[in-house]
mmCIF file of C-alpha atoms in Angstrom:
data_model
loop_
_atom_site.group_PDB
_atom_site.id
_atom_site.type_symbol
_atom_site.label_atom_id
_atom_site.label_comp_id
_atom_site.label_asym_id
_atom_site.label_seq_id
_atom_site.Cartn_x
_atom_site.Cartn_y
_atom_site.Cartn_z
ATOM 1 C CA MET A 117 13.556 -14.097 -9.162
ATOM 2 C CA THR A 118 13.837 -11.785 -6.062
ATOM 3 C CA VAL A 119 10.738 -13.630 -4.506
ATOM 4 C CA GLN A 120 12.330 -16.802 -4.904
ATOM 5 C CA HIS A 121 15.505 -15.411 -3.269
ATOM 6 C CA ALA A 122 13.576 -13.749 -0.385
ATOM 7 C CA ARG A 123 11.830 -17.100 0.233
ATOM 8 C CA GLU A 124 15.283 -18.990 0.728
ATOM 9 C CA GLY A 125 15.988 -16.354 3.068
ATOM 10 C CA ASP A 126 17.941 -14.025 1.051
ATOM 11 C CA GLU A 127 17.620 -10.624 3.317
ATOM 12 C CA GLN A 128 18.676 -8.454 0.393
ATOM 13 C CA ALA A 129 16.317 -10.054 -1.902
ATOM 14 C CA PHE A 130 13.532 -9.213 0.800
ATOM 15 C CA ALA A 131 14.852 -5.513 1.046
ATOM 16 C CA LEU A 132 14.446 -5.169 -2.573
ATOM 17 C CA LEU A 133 10.842 -6.383 -2.287
ATOM 18 C CA TYR A 134 10.270 -3.950 0.665
ATOM 19 C CA GLY A 135 11.544 -1.079 -1.503
ATOM 20 C CA ALA A 136 9.282 -1.904 -4.371
ATOM 21 C CA TYR A 137 6.126 -2.279 -2.469
ATOM 22 C CA ARG A 138 6.377 -0.279 0.368
ATOM 23 C CA GLN A 139 4.797 2.950 -1.082
ATOM 24 C CA GLU A 140 1.864 1.004 -2.481
ATOM 25 C CA VAL A 141 1.211 -0.968 1.006
ATOM 26 C CA LEU A 142 1.511 2.384 2.807
ATOM 27 C CA GLY A 143 -1.038 4.314 0.169
ATOM 28 C CA PHE A 144 -3.387 1.090 0.809
ATOM 29 C CA VAL A 145 -3.204 1.446 4.581
ATOM 30 C CA ARG A 146 -3.186 5.335 4.624
ATOM 31 C CA ALA A 147 -6.703 5.133 2.665
ATOM 32 C CA ARG A 148 -8.145 2.978 5.014
ATOM 33 C CA VAL A 149 -6.878 4.682 8.428
ATOM 34 C CA HIS A 150 -6.798 8.132 7.615
ATOM 35 C CA ASP A 151 -3.805 8.645 10.011
ATOM 36 C CA ALA A 152 -0.324 8.919 8.651
ATOM 37 C CA HIS A 153 1.374 7.652 11.971
ATOM 38 C CA LEU A 154 -0.746 4.477 12.239
ATOM 39 C CA ALA A 155 -0.361 4.279 8.465
ATOM 40 C CA GLU A 156 3.200 4.099 8.810
ATOM 41 C CA ASP A 157 3.173 1.685 11.863
ATOM 42 C CA LEU A 158 0.800 -0.884 10.199
ATOM 43 C CA THR A 159 2.804 -0.706 7.017
ATOM 44 C CA SER A 160 5.866 -1.705 9.226
ATOM 45 C CA ASP A 161 3.887 -4.424 10.789
ATOM 46 C CA THR A 162 2.695 -5.781 7.459
ATOM 47 C CA PHE A 163 6.172 -6.030 6.140
ATOM 48 C CA LEU A 164 7.546 -7.604 9.584
ATOM 49 C CA ARG A 165 4.764 -10.208 9.330
ATOM 50 C CA ALA A 166 5.537 -10.941 5.562
ATOM 51 C CA LEU A 167 9.422 -11.387 6.595
ATOM 52 C CA GLY A 168 8.355 -13.707 9.224
ATOM 53 C CA ALA A 169 6.090 -15.746 6.803
ATOM 54 C CA ILE A 170 8.128 -15.347 3.200
ATOM 55 C CA GLY A 171 9.339 -18.922 3.503
ATOM 56 C CA ARG A 172 5.681 -20.204 3.686
ATOM 57 C CA TYR A 173 4.418 -17.856 0.658
ATOM 58 C CA SER A 174 3.175 -19.872 -2.177
ATOM 59 C CA PRO A 175 3.091 -17.747 -5.542
ATOM 60 C CA THR A 176 -0.198 -18.101 -6.933
ATOM 61 C CA GLY A 177 0.432 -16.194 -10.416
ATOM 62 C CA ALA A 178 -0.299 -12.856 -8.853
ATOM 63 C CA ASP A 179 2.148 -10.245 -7.851
ATOM 64 C CA ILE A 180 3.527 -10.465 -4.691
ATOM 65 C CA GLY A 181 2.138 -6.944 -3.750
ATOM 66 C CA ALA A 182 -1.372 -8.513 -3.419
ATOM 67 C CA TRP A 183 -0.096 -10.747 -0.846
ATOM 68 C CA PHE A 184 1.585 -7.887 0.921
ATOM 69 C CA CYS A 185 -1.932 -5.949 0.426
ATOM 70 C CA ALA A 186 -3.790 -8.923 1.670
ATOM 71 C CA ILE A 187 -1.516 -8.886 5.094
ATOM 72 C CA ALA A 188 -1.974 -5.137 5.382
ATOM 73 C CA ARG A 189 -5.911 -5.378 5.028
ATOM 74 C CA ASN A 190 -5.849 -8.101 7.715
ATOM 75 C CA LEU A 191 -3.986 -5.988 9.892
ATOM 76 C CA VAL A 192 -6.180 -3.002 9.377
ATOM 77 C CA ILE A 193 -9.378 -5.010 10.263
ATOM 78 C CA ASP A 194 -7.716 -6.225 13.220
ATOM 79 C CA HIS A 195 -6.783 -2.643 14.342
ATOM 80 C CA TYR A 196 -10.514 -1.633 13.889
ATOM 81 C CA ARG A 197 -11.732 -4.869 15.727
ATOM 82 C CA SER A 198 -9.424 -4.089 18.731
ATOM 83 C CA SER A 199 -11.400 -2.789 21.671
ATOM 84 C CA ARG A 200 -8.526 -0.220 22.341
ATOM 85 C CA VAL A 201 -9.644 1.517 19.143
ATOM 86 C CA ARG A 202 -13.318 1.661 20.454
ATOM 87 C CA ARG A 203 -12.247 3.007 23.840
ATOM 88 C CA GLU A 204 -9.794 5.586 21.924
ATOM 89 C CA VAL A 205 -12.680 7.399 20.347
ATOM 90 C CA LEU A 206 -13.373 10.551 22.395
ATOM 91 C CA VAL A 207 -16.495 12.420 22.689
ATOM 92 C CA ALA A 208 -14.801 15.307 20.756
ATOM 93 C CA ASP A 209 -14.063 13.269 18.073
ATOM 94 C CA SER A 210 -17.989 12.410 17.435
ATOM 95 C CA ARG A 211 -17.773 14.905 14.645
ATOM 96 C CA VAL A 212 -16.361 12.088 12.516
ATOM 97 C CA PHE A 213 -19.635 10.201 12.911
ATOM 98 C CA SER A 214 -21.527 13.263 11.593
ATOM 99 C CA THR A 215 -24.350 12.454 8.953
ATOM 100 C CA THR A 216 -22.924 15.442 6.944
ATOM 101 C CA THR A 217 -19.684 13.492 6.333
ATOM 102 C CA ALA A 218 -20.263 11.401 3.001
ATOM 103 C CA ALA A 219 -18.056 8.352 2.930
ATOM 104 C CA SER A 220 -16.030 8.051 -0.522
ATOM 105 C CA ALA A 221 -16.745 5.526 -3.096
ATOM 106 C CA GLU A 222 -14.070 3.508 -2.086
ATOM 107 C CA GLU A 223 -14.965 3.627 1.703
ATOM 108 C CA SER A 224 -18.405 2.692 0.684
ATOM 109 C CA ALA A 225 -17.112 -0.409 -1.315
ATOM 110 C CA LEU A 226 -14.787 -1.467 1.417
ATOM 111 C CA ALA A 227 -17.881 -1.157 4.030
ATOM 112 C CA VAL A 228 -19.816 -3.347 1.736
ATOM 113 C CA LEU A 229 -17.154 -6.058 1.224
ATOM 114 C CA LEU A 230 -16.080 -6.228 4.829
ATOM 115 C CA ARG A 231 -19.686 -7.645 5.517
ATOM 116 C CA GLU A 232 -19.542 -11.340 6.227
ATOM 117 C CA PRO A 233 -22.155 -12.385 3.653
ATOM 118 C CA VAL A 234 -20.355 -10.524 1.141
ATOM 119 C CA ARG A 235 -16.931 -11.685 2.051
ATOM 120 C CA ASP A 236 -18.293 -15.259 1.706
ATOM 121 C CA ALA A 237 -19.979 -14.631 -1.541
ATOM 122 C CA VAL A 238 -16.543 -13.141 -2.915
ATOM 123 C CA ALA A 239 -14.889 -16.347 -1.497
ATOM 124 C CA ALA A 240 -17.348 -18.452 -3.589
ATOM 125 C CA LEU A 241 -16.491 -16.829 -6.852
ATOM 126 C CA PRO A 242 -14.441 -18.265 -9.842
ATOM 127 C CA ALA A 243 -10.882 -17.518 -9.211
ATOM 128 C CA GLN A 244 -10.585 -14.798 -12.040
ATOM 129 C CA HIS A 245 -13.613 -13.061 -10.505
ATOM 130 C CA ARG A 246 -12.542 -13.184 -7.066
ATOM 131 C CA ARG A 247 -9.234 -11.905 -7.657
ATOM 132 C CA THR A 248 -10.298 -9.090 -9.899
ATOM 133 C CA ILE A 249 -12.684 -7.918 -6.906
ATOM 134 C CA VAL A 250 -9.902 -8.409 -4.506
ATOM 135 C CA LEU A 251 -7.190 -6.675 -6.501
ATOM 136 C CA GLN A 252 -9.720 -3.788 -7.273
ATOM 137 C CA TYR A 253 -11.457 -3.050 -3.985
ATOM 138 C CA TRP A 254 -9.185 -4.456 -1.354
ATOM 139 C CA ALA A 255 -5.644 -3.611 -2.870
ATOM 140 C CA GLY A 256 -6.975 -0.480 -4.892
ATOM 141 C CA TRP A 257 -5.068 -1.880 -7.974
ATOM 142 C CA PRO A 258 -5.682 -0.034 -11.377
ATOM 143 C CA ASN A 259 -7.009 -1.758 -14.385
ATOM 144 C CA ASP A 260 -3.820 -2.204 -16.149
ATOM 145 C CA ARG A 261 -1.966 -3.786 -13.060
ATOM 146 C CA ILE A 262 -5.075 -5.978 -12.583
ATOM 147 C CA GLY A 263 -4.694 -7.166 -16.062
ATOM 148 C CA GLU A 264 -0.935 -8.067 -15.764
ATOM 149 C CA ALA A 265 -1.508 -10.096 -12.423
ATOM 150 C CA LEU A 266 -4.421 -11.721 -14.443
ATOM 151 C CA GLY A 267 -1.882 -12.911 -17.248
ATOM 152 C CA GLY A 268 -1.755 -10.091 -19.412
ATOM 153 C CA ARG A 269 -5.684 -8.840 -19.984
ATOM 154 C CA THR A 270 -6.379 -5.559 -21.330
ATOM 155 C CA PRO A 271 -7.890 -2.757 -19.022
ATOM 156 C CA GLY A 272 -10.854 -3.180 -20.906
ATOM 157 C CA ALA A 273 -11.276 -7.118 -20.386
ATOM 158 C CA VAL A 274 -10.679 -6.187 -16.529
ATOM 159 C CA LYS A 275 -13.440 -4.044 -16.620
ATOM 160 C CA ALA A 276 -15.555 -6.532 -18.474
ATOM 161 C CA LEU A 277 -14.634 -9.237 -16.006
ATOM 162 C CA ARG A 278 -15.209 -7.031 -12.800
ATOM 163 C CA ARG A 279 -18.868 -6.325 -14.331
ATOM 164 C CA ARG A 280 -19.519 -10.209 -14.617
ATOM 165 C CA ALA A 281 -18.064 -10.734 -11.045
ATOM 166 C CA LEU A 282 -20.137 -7.907 -9.652
ATOM 167 C CA SER A 283 -23.005 -9.057 -11.603
ATOM 168 C CA ARG A 284 -22.467 -12.562 -10.241
ATOM 169 C CA LEU A 285 -22.351 -11.032 -6.853
ATOM 170 C CA GLY A 286 -25.477 -9.333 -7.066
ATOM 171 C CA THR A 287 -27.288 -12.618 -8.078
ATOM 172 C CA VAL A 288 -25.803 -14.651 -5.177
ATOM 173 C CA LEU A 289 -26.583 -11.643 -2.606
ATOM 174 C CA GLY A 290 -29.850 -10.495 -3.763
ATOM 175 C CA PRO A 291 -31.028 -7.150 -4.236
ATOM 176 C CA ASP A 292 -30.739 -5.899 -0.569
ATOM 177 C CA MET A 293 -26.928 -7.095 -0.443
ATOM 178 C CA SER A 294 -25.752 -6.253 -3.945
ATOM 179 C CA PRO A 295 -22.613 -4.367 -4.145
ATOM 180 C CA GLY A 296 -23.650 -0.369 -4.145
ATOM 181 C CA ALA A 297 -26.838 -1.235 -2.611
ATOM 182 C CA GLY A 298 -25.820 0.366 0.430
ATOM 183 C CA PRO A 299 -26.887 -0.917 4.052
ATOM 184 C CA ARG A 300 -29.762 -3.131 4.637
ATOM 185 C CA PRO A 301 -32.760 -1.839 6.228
ATOM 186 C CA ASP A 302 -33.625 -2.869 9.720
ATOM 187 C CA ARG A 303 -36.696 -5.109 9.398
ATOM 188 C CA SER A 304 -36.730 -6.442 13.077
ATOM 189 C CA SER A 305 -39.104 -3.815 14.228
#
């Protein structure tokens, strides 16, 4: 009922939502920007944006935390797309791009999911497959929480659903773009 009260303009209800989801959103953002101060700023921006849009929030059966994480994801993407970020990378910071630094599995999955063809393919998946992929790879939710958001599925059922969703993505995208296949080779030369 807290969500409904927040949608009706109850500031205390929104404050309860903030308290309940702040750490989750902060962890989600921190895993993607690797800068504690920036993560705090983007988390604050997430809740400011959510506060302004809460009246338009339409519950889809998923936990409102997924909506907060979607807002945070968009802010992270906007941050990295901004020209300001590209200008701020100093030559001394070029070690970040070293070939000896291996990306984590989550970073690799996110890099694949951020590609436009993959985003389009995920958007074309059936609703439960799409929600499973988004909650797992974008929101970083554990299987038990995804199961709750999908109507009480067990963690094992979530794993099976995710496997089917990834298989379907692989079929749609083909072998060069399948999740886990890595970057596509440049065939222009």
